[in-house]
JSON list of N, CA and C in Angstrom, two decimals:
[
{"chain": "A", "resi": 226, "resn": "UNK", "atom": "N", "xyz": [8.09, -20.27, -90.78]},
{"chain": "A", "resi": 226, "resn": "UNK", "atom": "CA", "xyz": [8.99, -20.07, -89.67]},
{"chain": "A", "resi": 226, "resn": "UNK", "atom": "C", "xyz": [8.28, -19.21, -88.64]},
{"chain": "A", "resi": 227, "resn": "UNK", "atom": "N", "xyz": [8.47, -19.50, -87.36]},
{"chain": "A", "resi": 227, "resn": "UNK", "atom": "CA", "xyz": [7.82, -18.74, -86.30]},
{"chain": "A", "resi": 227, "resn": "UNK", "atom": "C", "xyz": [8.86, -18.08, -85.42]},
{"chain": "A", "resi": 228, "resn": "UNK", "atom": "N", "xyz": [8.43, -17.19, -84.54]},
{"chain": "A", "resi": 228, "resn": "UNK", "atom": "CA", "xyz": [9.31, -16.49, -83.61]},
{"chain": "A", "resi": 228, "resn": "UNK", "atom": "C", "xyz": [9.94, -17.50, -82.65]},
{"chain": "A", "resi": 229, "resn": "UNK", "atom": "N", "xyz": [11.14, -17.19, -82.17]},
{"chain": "A", "resi": 229, "resn": "UNK", "atom": "CA", "xyz": [11.78, -18.04, -81.17]},
{"chain": "A", "resi": 229, "resn": "UNK", "atom": "C", "xyz": [12.67, -19.11, -81.75]},
{"chain": "A", "resi": 230, "resn": "UNK", "atom": "N", "xyz": [12.86, -19.14, -83.08]},
{"chain": "A", "resi": 230, "resn": "UNK", "atom": "CA", "xyz": [13.76, -20.10, -83.68]},
{"chain": "A", "resi": 230, "resn": "UNK", "atom": "C", "xyz": [13.25, -21.51, -83.75]},
{"chain": "A", "resi": 231, "resn": "UNK", "atom": "N", "xyz": [11.92, -21.70, -83.80]},
{"chain": "A", "resi": 231, "resn": "UNK", "atom": "CA", "xyz": [11.34, -23.02, -83.92]},
{"chain": "A", "resi": 231, "resn": "UNK", "atom": "C", "xyz": [10.47, -23.06, -85.17]},
{"chain": "A", "resi": 232, "resn": "UNK", "atom": "N", "xyz": [10.67, -24.08, -86.00]},
{"chain": "A", "resi": 232, "resn": "UNK", "atom": "CA", "xyz": [9.88, -24.28, -87.21]},
{"chain": "A", "resi": 232, "resn": "UNK", "atom": "C", "xyz": [9.28, -25.68, -87.18]},
{"chain": "A", "resi": 233, "resn": "UNK", "atom": "N", "xyz": [8.43, -25.94, -88.15]},
{"chain": "A", "resi": 233, "resn": "UNK", "atom": "CA", "xyz": [7.82, -27.27, -88.27]},
{"chain": "A", "resi": 233, "resn": "UNK", "atom": "C", "xyz": [8.44, -27.97, -89.48]},
{"chain": "A", "resi": 234, "resn": "UNK", "atom": "N", "xyz": [8.88, -29.20, -89.27]},
{"chain": "A", "resi": 234, "resn": "UNK", "atom": "CA", "xyz": [9.43, -30.02, -90.34]},
{"chain": "A", "resi": 234, "resn": "UNK", "atom": "C", "xyz": [8.30, -30.28, -91.35]},
{"chain": "A", "resi": 235, "resn": "UNK", "atom": "N", "xyz": [8.47, -29.89, -92.64]},
{"chain": "A", "resi": 235, "resn": "UNK", "atom": "CA", "xyz": [7.39, -30.05, -93.61]},
{"chain": "A", "resi": 235, "resn": "UNK", "atom": "C", "xyz": [7.10, -31.50, -93.99]},
{"chain": "A", "resi": 236, "resn": "UNK", "atom": "N", "xyz": [7.98, -32.42, -93.64]},
{"chain": "A", "resi": 236, "resn": "UNK", "atom": "CA", "xyz": [7.78, -33.84, -93.98]},
{"chain": "A", "resi": 236, "resn": "UNK", "atom": "C", "xyz": [7.04, -34.58, -92.87]},
{"chain": "A", "resi": 237, "resn": "UNK", "atom": "N", "xyz": [7.54, -34.50, -91.64]},
{"chain": "A", "resi": 237, "resn": "UNK", "atom": "CA", "xyz": [6.94, -35.28, -90.56]},
{"chain": "A", "resi": 237, "resn": "UNK", "atom": "C", "xyz": [6.09, -34.45, -89.60]},
{"chain": "A", "resi": 238, "resn": "UNK", "atom": "N", "xyz": [6.20, -33.13, -89.66]},
{"chain": "A", "resi": 238, "resn": "UNK", "atom": "CA", "xyz": [5.38, -32.27, -88.81]},
{"chain": "A", "resi": 238, "resn": "UNK", "atom": "C", "xyz": [5.93, -32.03, -87.42]},
{"chain": "A", "resi": 239, "resn": "UNK", "atom": "N", "xyz": [7.13, -32.49, -87.13]},
{"chain": "A", "resi": 239, "resn": "UNK", "atom": "CA", "xyz": [7.72, -32.30, -85.81]},
{"chain": "A", "resi": 239, "resn": "UNK", "atom": "C", "xyz": [8.25, -30.88, -85.65]},
{"chain": "A", "resi": 240, "resn": "UNK", "atom": "N", "xyz": [8.17, -30.31, -84.44]},
{"chain": "A", "resi": 240, "resn": "UNK", "atom": "CA", "xyz": [8.82, -29.01, -84.21]},
{"chain": "A", "resi": 240, "resn": "UNK", "atom": "C", "xyz": [10.34, -29.18, -84.28]},
{"chain": "A", "resi": 241, "resn": "UNK", "atom": "N", "xyz": [11.02, -28.19, -84.88]},
{"chain": "A", "resi": 241, "resn": "UNK", "atom": "CA", "xyz": [12.46, -28.25, -85.08]},
{"chain": "A", "resi": 241, "resn": "UNK", "atom": "C", "xyz": [13.08, -26.94, -84.60]},
{"chain": "A", "resi": 242, "resn": "UNK", "atom": "N", "xyz": [14.12, -27.04, -83.75]},
{"chain": "A", "resi": 242, "resn": "UNK", "atom": "CA", "xyz": [14.89, -25.87, -83.37]},
{"chain": "A", "resi": 242, "resn": "UNK", "atom": "C", "xyz": [15.77, -25.53, -84.57]},
{"chain": "A", "resi": 243, "resn": "UNK", "atom": "N", "xyz": [15.63, -24.31, -85.07]},
{"chain": "A", "resi": 243, "resn": "UNK", "atom": "CA", "xyz": [16.30, -23.93, -86.31]},
{"chain": "A", "resi": 243, "resn": "UNK", "atom": "C", "xyz": [17.82, -23.98, -86.23]},
{"chain": "A", "resi": 244, "resn": "UNK", "atom": "N", "xyz": [18.37, -23.55, -85.12]},
{"chain": "A", "resi": 244, "resn": "UNK", "atom": "CA", "xyz": [19.83, -23.51, -84.98]},
{"chain": "A", "resi": 244, "resn": "UNK", "atom": "C", "xyz": [20.40, -24.93, -84.96]},
{"chain": "A", "resi": 245, "resn": "UNK", "atom": "N", "xyz": [21.27, -25.23, -85.92]},
{"chain": "A", "resi": 245, "resn": "UNK", "atom": "CA", "xyz": [21.94, -26.52, -85.95]},
{"chain": "A", "resi": 245, "resn": "UNK", "atom": "C", "xyz": [21.15, -27.63, -86.64]},
{"chain": "A", "resi": 246, "resn": "UNK", "atom": "N", "xyz": [19.97, -27.34, -87.17]},
{"chain": "A", "resi": 246, "resn": "UNK", "atom": "CA", "xyz": [19.18, -28.38, -87.82]},
{"chain": "A", "resi": 246, "resn": "UNK", "atom": "C", "xyz": [19.51, -28.46, -89.31]},
{"chain": "A", "resi": 247, "resn": "UNK", "atom": "N", "xyz": [19.09, -29.53, -89.95]},
{"chain": "A", "resi": 247, "resn": "UNK", "atom": "CA", "xyz": [19.27, -29.69, -91.39]},
{"chain": "A", "resi": 247, "resn": "UNK", "atom": "C", "xyz": [18.37, -28.69, -92.11]},
{"chain": "A", "resi": 248, "resn": "UNK", "atom": "N", "xyz": [18.90, -28.04, -93.15]},
{"chain": "A", "resi": 248, "resn": "UNK", "atom": "CA", "xyz": [18.12, -27.03, -93.87]},
{"chain": "A", "resi": 248, "resn": "UNK", "atom": "C", "xyz": [18.14, -27.30, -95.37]},
{"chain": "A", "resi": 249, "resn": "UNK", "atom": "N", "xyz": [17.18, -26.69, -96.06]},
{"chain": "A", "resi": 249, "resn": "UNK", "atom": "CA", "xyz": [17.11, -26.75, -97.51]},
{"chain": "A", "resi": 249, "resn": "UNK", "atom": "C", "xyz": [16.48, -25.45, -97.97]},
{"chain": "A", "resi": 250, "resn": "UNK", "atom": "N", "xyz": [17.14, -24.74, -98.88]},
{"chain": "A", "resi": 250, "resn": "UNK", "atom": "CA", "xyz": [16.60, -23.49, -99.38]},
{"chain": "A", "resi": 250, "resn": "UNK", "atom": "C", "xyz": [16.00, -23.74, -100.76]},
{"chain": "A", "resi": 251, "resn": "UNK", "atom": "N", "xyz": [14.76, -23.28, -100.94]},
{"chain": "A", "resi": 251, "resn": "UNK", "atom": "CA", "xyz": [14.07, -23.45, -102.21]},
{"chain": "A", "resi": 251, "resn": "UNK", "atom": "C", "xyz": [13.20, -22.23, -102.47]},
{"chain": "A", "resi": 252, "resn": "UNK", "atom": "N", "xyz": [13.39, -21.60, -103.61]},
{"chain": "A", "resi": 252, "resn": "UNK", "atom": "CA", "xyz": [12.64, -20.41, -104.01]},
{"chain": "A", "resi": 252, "resn": "UNK", "atom": "C", "xyz": [12.63, -19.35, -102.91]},
{"chain": "A", "resi": 253, "resn": "UNK", "atom": "N", "xyz": [13.83, -19.01, -102.46]},
{"chain": "A", "resi": 253, "resn": "UNK", "atom": "CA", "xyz": [14.08, -17.97, -101.45]},
{"chain": "A", "resi": 253, "resn": "UNK", "atom": "C", "xyz": [13.42, -18.23, -100.10]},
{"chain": "A", "resi": 254, "resn": "UNK", "atom": "N", "xyz": [13.13, -19.48, -99.79]},
{"chain": "A", "resi": 254, "resn": "UNK", "atom": "CA", "xyz": [12.59, -19.84, -98.48]},
{"chain": "A", "resi": 254, "resn": "UNK", "atom": "C", "xyz": [13.43, -20.96, -97.91]},
{"chain": "A", "resi": 255, "resn": "UNK", "atom": "N", "xyz": [13.75, -20.86, -96.63]},
{"chain": "A", "resi": 255, "resn": "UNK", "atom": "CA", "xyz": [14.54, -21.88, -95.96]},
{"chain": "A", "resi": 255, "resn": "UNK", "atom": "C", "xyz": [13.61, -22.81, -95.19]},
{"chain": "A", "resi": 256, "resn": "UNK", "atom": "N", "xyz": [13.76, -24.11, -95.43]},
{"chain": "A", "resi": 256, "resn": "UNK", "atom": "CA", "xyz": [12.99, -25.13, -94.73]},
{"chain": "A", "resi": 256, "resn": "UNK", "atom": "C", "xyz": [13.91, -25.81, -93.72]},
{"chain": "A", "resi": 257, "resn": "UNK", "atom": "N", "xyz": [13.38, -26.17, -92.57]},
{"chain": "A", "resi": 257, "resn": "UNK", "atom": "CA", "xyz": [14.16, -26.80, -91.50]},
{"chain": "A", "resi": 257, "resn": "UNK", "atom": "C", "xyz": [13.62, -28.21, -91.25]},
{"chain": "A", "resi": 258, "resn": "UNK", "atom": "N", "xyz": [14.56, -29.14, -90.96]},
{"chain": "A", "resi": 258, "resn": "UNK", "atom": "CA", "xyz": [14.20, -30.55, -90.83]},
{"chain": "A", "resi": 258, "resn": "UNK", "atom": "C", "xyz": [14.74, -31.16, -89.55]},
{"chain": "A", "resi": 259, "resn": "UNK", "atom": "N", "xyz": [14.04, -32.17, -89.04]},
{"chain": "A", "resi": 259, "resn": "UNK", "atom": "CA", "xyz": [14.46, -32.84, -87.81]},
{"chain": "A", "resi": 259, "resn": "UNK", "atom": "C", "xyz": [15.62, -33.80, -88.07]},
{"chain": "A", "resi": 260, "resn": "UNK", "atom": "N", "xyz": [15.77, -34.26, -89.31]},
{"chain": "A", "resi": 260, "resn": "UNK", "atom": "CA", "xyz": [16.83, -35.22, -89.63]},
{"chain": "A", "resi": 260, "resn": "UNK", "atom": "C", "xyz": [17.25, -35.10, -91.08]},
{"chain": "A", "resi": 261, "resn": "UNK", "atom": "N", "xyz": [18.38, -35.72, -91.39]},
{"chain": "A", "resi": 261, "resn": "UNK", "atom": "CA", "xyz": [18.86, -35.73, -92.77]},
{"chain": "A", "resi": 261, "resn": "UNK", "atom": "C", "xyz": [17.93, -36.56, -93.65]},
{"chain": "A", "resi": 262, "resn": "UNK", "atom": "N", "xyz": [17.27, -37.57, -93.08]},
{"chain": "A", "resi": 262, "resn": "UNK", "atom": "CA", "xyz": [16.33, -38.40, -93.84]},
{"chain": "A", "resi": 262, "resn": "UNK", "atom": "C", "xyz": [15.14, -37.56, -94.33]},
{"chain": "A", "resi": 263, "resn": "UNK", "atom": "N", "xyz": [14.59, -36.73, -93.45]},
{"chain": "A", "resi": 263, "resn": "UNK", "atom": "CA", "xyz": [13.48, -35.86, -93.85]},
{"chain": "A", "resi": 263, "resn": "UNK", "atom": "C", "xyz": [13.94, -34.85, -94.88]},
{"chain": "A", "resi": 264, "resn": "UNK", "atom": "N", "xyz": [15.14, -34.33, -94.73]},
{"chain": "A", "resi": 264, "resn": "UNK", "atom": "CA", "xyz": [15.68, -33.37, -95.70]},
{"chain": "A", "resi": 264, "resn": "UNK", "atom": "C", "xyz": [15.83, -34.02, -97.06]},
{"chain": "A", "resi": 265, "resn": "UNK", "atom": "N", "xyz": [16.35, -35.23, -97.09]},
{"chain": "A", "resi": 265, "resn": "UNK", "atom": "CA", "xyz": [16.52, -35.95, -98.35]},
{"chain": "A", "resi": 265, "resn": "UNK", "atom": "C", "xyz": [15.20, -36.25, -99.03]},
{"chain": "A", "resi": 266, "resn": "UNK", "atom": "N", "xyz": [14.20, -36.63, -98.25]},
{"chain": "A", "resi": 266, "resn": "UNK", "atom": "CA", "xyz": [12.87, -36.90, -98.80]},
{"chain": "A", "resi": 266, "resn": "UNK", "atom": "C", "xyz": [12.28, -35.62, -99.41]},
{"chain": "A", "resi": 267, "resn": "UNK", "atom": "N", "xyz": [12.47, -34.50, -98.72]},
{"chain": "A", "resi": 267, "resn": "UNK", "atom": "CA", "xyz": [11.99, -33.21, -99.22]},
{"chain": "A", "resi": 267, "resn": "UNK", "atom": "C", "xyz": [12.71, -32.86, -100.52]},
{"chain": "A", "resi": 268, "resn": "UNK", "atom": "N", "xyz": [14.03, -33.04, -100.56]},
{"chain": "A", "resi": 268, "resn": "UNK", "atom": "CA", "xyz": [14.82, -32.68, -101.74]},
{"chain": "A", "resi": 268, "resn": "UNK", "atom": "C", "xyz": [14.39, -33.48, -102.97]},
{"chain": "A", "resi": 269, "resn": "UNK", "atom": "N", "xyz": [13.99, -34.74, -102.78]},
{"chain": "A", "resi": 269, "resn": "UNK", "atom": "CA", "xyz": [13.57, -35.57, -103.90]},
{"chain": "A", "resi": 269, "resn": "UNK", "atom": "C", "xyz": [12.21, -35.15, -104.45]},
{"chain": "A", "resi": 270, "resn": "UNK", "atom": "N", "xyz": [11.34, -34.57, -103.60]},
{"chain": "A", "resi": 270, "resn": "UNK", "atom": "CA", "xyz": [9.99, -34.24, -104.03]},
{"chain": "A", "resi": 270, "resn": "UNK", "atom": "C", "xyz": [9.65, -32.78, -103.76]},
{"chain": "A", "resi": 271, "resn": "UNK", "atom": "N", "xyz": [10.63, -31.90, -103.86]},
{"chain": "A", "resi": 271, "resn": "UNK", "atom": "CA", "xyz": [10.47, -30.51, -103.44]},
{"chain": "A", "resi": 271, "resn": "UNK", "atom": "C", "xyz": [9.32, -29.79, -104.16]},
{"chain": "A", "resi": 272, "resn": "UNK", "atom": "N", "xyz": [9.21, -29.93, -105.47]},
{"chain": "A", "resi": 272, "resn": "UNK", "atom": "CA", "xyz": [8.17, -29.17, -106.19]},
{"chain": "A", "resi": 272, "resn": "UNK", "atom": "C", "xyz": [6.78, -29.70, -105.86]},
{"chain": "A", "resi": 273, "resn": "UNK", "atom": "N", "xyz": [6.62, -30.99, -105.74]},
{"chain": "A", "resi": 273, "resn": "UNK", "atom": "CA", "xyz": [5.32, -31.57, -105.39]},
{"chain": "A", "resi": 273, "resn": "UNK", "atom": "C", "xyz": [4.89, -31.11, -103.99]},
{"chain": "A", "resi": 274, "resn": "UNK", "atom": "N", "xyz": [5.81, -31.11, -103.04]},
{"chain": "A", "resi": 274, "resn": "UNK", "atom": "CA", "xyz": [5.50, -30.69, -101.68]},
{"chain": "A", "resi": 274, "resn": "UNK", "atom": "C", "xyz": [5.18, -29.20, -101.64]},
{"chain": "A", "resi": 275, "resn": "UNK", "atom": "N", "xyz": [5.92, -28.40, -102.39]},
{"chain": "A", "resi": 275, "resn": "UNK", "atom": "CA", "xyz": [5.70, -26.96, -102.44]},
{"chain": "A", "resi": 275, "resn": "UNK", "atom": "C", "xyz": [4.31, -26.63, -103.02]},
{"chain": "A", "resi": 276, "resn": "UNK", "atom": "N", "xyz": [3.92, -27.29, -104.09]},
{"chain": "A", "resi": 276, "resn": "UNK", "atom": "CA", "xyz": [2.61, -27.06, -104.70]},
{"chain": "A", "resi": 276, "resn": "UNK", "atom": "C", "xyz": [1.50, -27.48, -103.73]},
{"chain": "A", "resi": 277, "resn": "UNK", "atom": "N", "xyz": [1.69, -28.58, -103.05]},
{"chain": "A", "resi": 277, "resn": "UNK", "atom": "CA", "xyz": [0.71, -29.04, -102.07]},
{"chain": "A", "resi": 277, "resn": "UNK", "atom": "C", "xyz": [0.56, -28.03, -100.93]},
{"chain": "A", "resi": 278, "resn": "UNK", "atom": "N", "xyz": [1.68, -27.48, -100.49]},
{"chain": "A", "resi": 278, "resn": "UNK", "atom": "CA", "xyz": [1.67, -26.47, -99.42]},
{"chain": "A", "resi": 278, "resn": "UNK", "atom": "C", "xyz": [0.91, -25.21, -99.88]},
{"chain": "A", "resi": 279, "resn": "UNK", "atom": "N", "xyz": [1.14, -24.77, -101.09]},
{"chain": "A", "resi": 279, "resn": "UNK", "atom": "CA", "xyz": [0.45, -23.60, -101.62]},
{"chain": "A", "resi": 279, "resn": "UNK", "atom": "C", "xyz": [-1.05, -23.86, -101.78]},
{"chain": "A", "resi": 280, "resn": "UNK", "atom": "N", "xyz": [-1.40, -25.07, -102.18]},
{"chain": "A", "resi": 280, "resn": "UNK", "atom": "CA", "xyz": [-2.82, -25.41, -102.33]},
{"chain": "A", "resi": 280, "resn": "UNK", "atom": "C", "xyz": [-3.53, -25.39, -100.98]},
{"chain": "A", "resi": 281, "resn": "UNK", "atom": "N", "xyz": [-2.87, -25.89, -99.94]},
{"chain": "A", "resi": 281, "resn": "UNK", "atom": "CA", "xyz": [-3.48, -25.86, -98.60]},
{"chain": "A", "resi": 281, "resn": "UNK", "atom": "C", "xyz": [-3.69, -24.43, -98.14]},
{"chain": "A", "resi": 282, "resn": "UNK", "atom": "N", "xyz": [-2.72, -23.56, -98.40]},
{"chain": "A", "resi": 282, "resn": "UNK", "atom": "CA", "xyz": [-2.87, -22.15, -98.02]},
{"chain": "A", "resi": 282, "resn": "UNK", "atom": "C", "xyz": [-4.02, -21.51, -98.79]},
{"chain": "A", "resi": 283, "resn": "UNK", "atom": "N", "xyz": [-4.14, -21.81, -100.07]},
{"chain": "A", "resi": 283, "resn": "UNK", "atom": "CA", "xyz": [-5.23, -21.27, -100.86]},
{"chain": "A", "resi": 283, "resn": "UNK", "atom": "C", "xyz": [-6.58, -21.73, -100.35]},
{"chain": "A", "resi": 284, "resn": "UNK", "atom": "N", "xyz": [-6.68, -22.99, -99.93]},
{"chain": "A", "resi": 284, "resn": "UNK", "atom": "CA", "xyz": [-7.93, -23.52, -99.40]},
{"chain": "A", "resi": 284, "resn": "UNK", "atom": "C", "xyz": [-8.29, -22.85, -98.07]},
{"chain": "A", "resi": 285, "resn": "UNK", "atom": "N", "xyz": [-7.30, -22.49, -97.29]},
{"chain": "A", "resi": 285, "resn": "UNK", "atom": "CA", "xyz": [-7.57, -21.83, -96.01]},
{"chain": "A", "resi": 285, "resn": "UNK", "atom": "C", "xyz": [-8.22, -20.46, -96.20]},
{"chain": "A", "resi": 286, "resn": "UNK", "atom": "N", "xyz": [-7.81, -19.76, -97.27]},
{"chain": "A", "resi": 286, "resn": "UNK", "atom": "CA", "xyz": [-8.29, -18.41, -97.48]},
{"chain": "A", "resi": 286, "resn": "UNK", "atom": "C", "xyz": [-9.44, -18.31, -98.49]},
{"chain": "A", "resi": 287, "resn": "UNK", "atom": "N", "xyz": [-9.87, -19.44, -99.02]},
{"chain": "A", "resi": 287, "resn": "UNK", "atom": "CA", "xyz": [-10.99, -19.43, -99.95]},
{"chain": "A", "resi": 287, "resn": "UNK", "atom": "C", "xyz": [-12.30, -19.23, -99.18]},
{"chain": "A", "resi": 288, "resn": "UNK", "atom": "N", "xyz": [-13.23, -18.51, -99.78]},
{"chain": "A", "resi": 288, "resn": "UNK", "atom": "CA", "xyz": [-14.50, -18.29, -99.11]},
{"chain": "A", "resi": 288, "resn": "UNK", "atom": "C", "xyz": [-15.51, -19.40, -99.38]},
{"chain": "A", "resi": 289, "resn": "UNK", "atom": "N", "xyz": [-15.11, -20.40, -100.16]},
{"chain": "A", "resi": 289, "resn": "UNK", "atom": "CA", "xyz": [-15.96, -21.56, -100.37]},
{"chain": "A", "resi": 289, "resn": "UNK", "atom": "C", "xyz": [-15.09, -22.80, -100.50]},
{"chain": "A", "resi": 290, "resn": "UNK", "atom": "N", "xyz": [-15.70, -23.95, -100.56]},
{"chain": "A", "resi": 290, "resn": "UNK", "atom": "CA", "xyz": [-14.98, -25.22, -100.61]},
{"chain": "A", "resi": 290, "resn": "UNK", "atom": "C", "xyz": [-14.10, -25.31, -101.85]},
{"chain": "A", "resi": 291, "resn": "UNK", "atom": "N", "xyz": [-12.86, -25.75, -101.66]},
{"chain": "A", "resi": 291, "resn": "UNK", "atom": "CA", "xyz": [-11.92, -25.91, -102.77]},
{"chain": "A", "resi": 291, "resn": "UNK", "atom": "C", "xyz": [-12.31, -27.14, -103.59]},
{"chain": "A", "resi": 292, "resn": "UNK", "atom": "N", "xyz": [-12.21, -27.04, -104.92]},
{"chain": "A", "resi": 292, "resn": "UNK", "atom": "CA", "xyz": [-12.50, -28.16, -105.80]},
{"chain": "A", "resi": 292, "resn": "UNK", "atom": "C", "xyz": [-11.26, -28.49, -106.60]},
{"chain": "A", "resi": 293, "resn": "UNK", "atom": "N", "xyz": [-10.96, -29.76, -106.75]},
{"chain": "A", "resi": 293, "resn": "UNK", "atom": "CA", "xyz": [-9.78, -30.20, -107.46]},
{"chain": "A", "resi": 293, "resn": "UNK", "atom": "C", "xyz": [-10.18, -31.03, -108.65]},
{"chain": "A", "resi": 294, "resn": "UNK", "atom": "N", "xyz": [-9.37, -30.99, -109.68]},
{"chain": "A", "resi": 294, "resn": "UNK", "atom": "CA", "xyz": [-9.61, -31.82, -110.86]},
{"chain": "A", "resi": 294, "resn": "UNK", "atom": "C", "xyz": [-10.54, -31.15, -111.85]},
{"chain": "A", "resi": 295, "resn": "UNK", "atom": "N", "xyz": [-11.05, -31.94, -112.77]},
{"chain": "A", "resi": 295, "resn": "UNK", "atom": "CA", "xyz": [-11.94, -31.43, -113.81]},
{"chain": "A", "resi": 295, "resn": "UNK", "atom": "C", "xyz": [-13.36, -31.32, -113.29]},
{"chain": "A", "resi": 296, "resn": "UNK", "atom": "N", "xyz": [-14.05, -30.31, -113.76]},
{"chain": "A", "resi": 296, "resn": "UNK", "atom": "CA", "xyz": [-15.44, -30.09, -113.31]},
{"chain": "A", "resi": 296, "resn": "UNK", "atom": "C", "xyz": [-16.40, -30.89, -114.15]}
]
């Protein structure tokens, strides 16, 4: 979530005005969506999307290239 009441839809990547938009709360974080369809898609795959989001953040802060799978 960013200042000014605008967030990014985690499914389609569109900017979303937080007030009046579809929301979903998961693990004490509120996600905002551009439509009910994006919210429903997120709700069906919430844990997979959350893990992917955390992996991207970890790769951003790693001091070397991220490796996935078995070595």
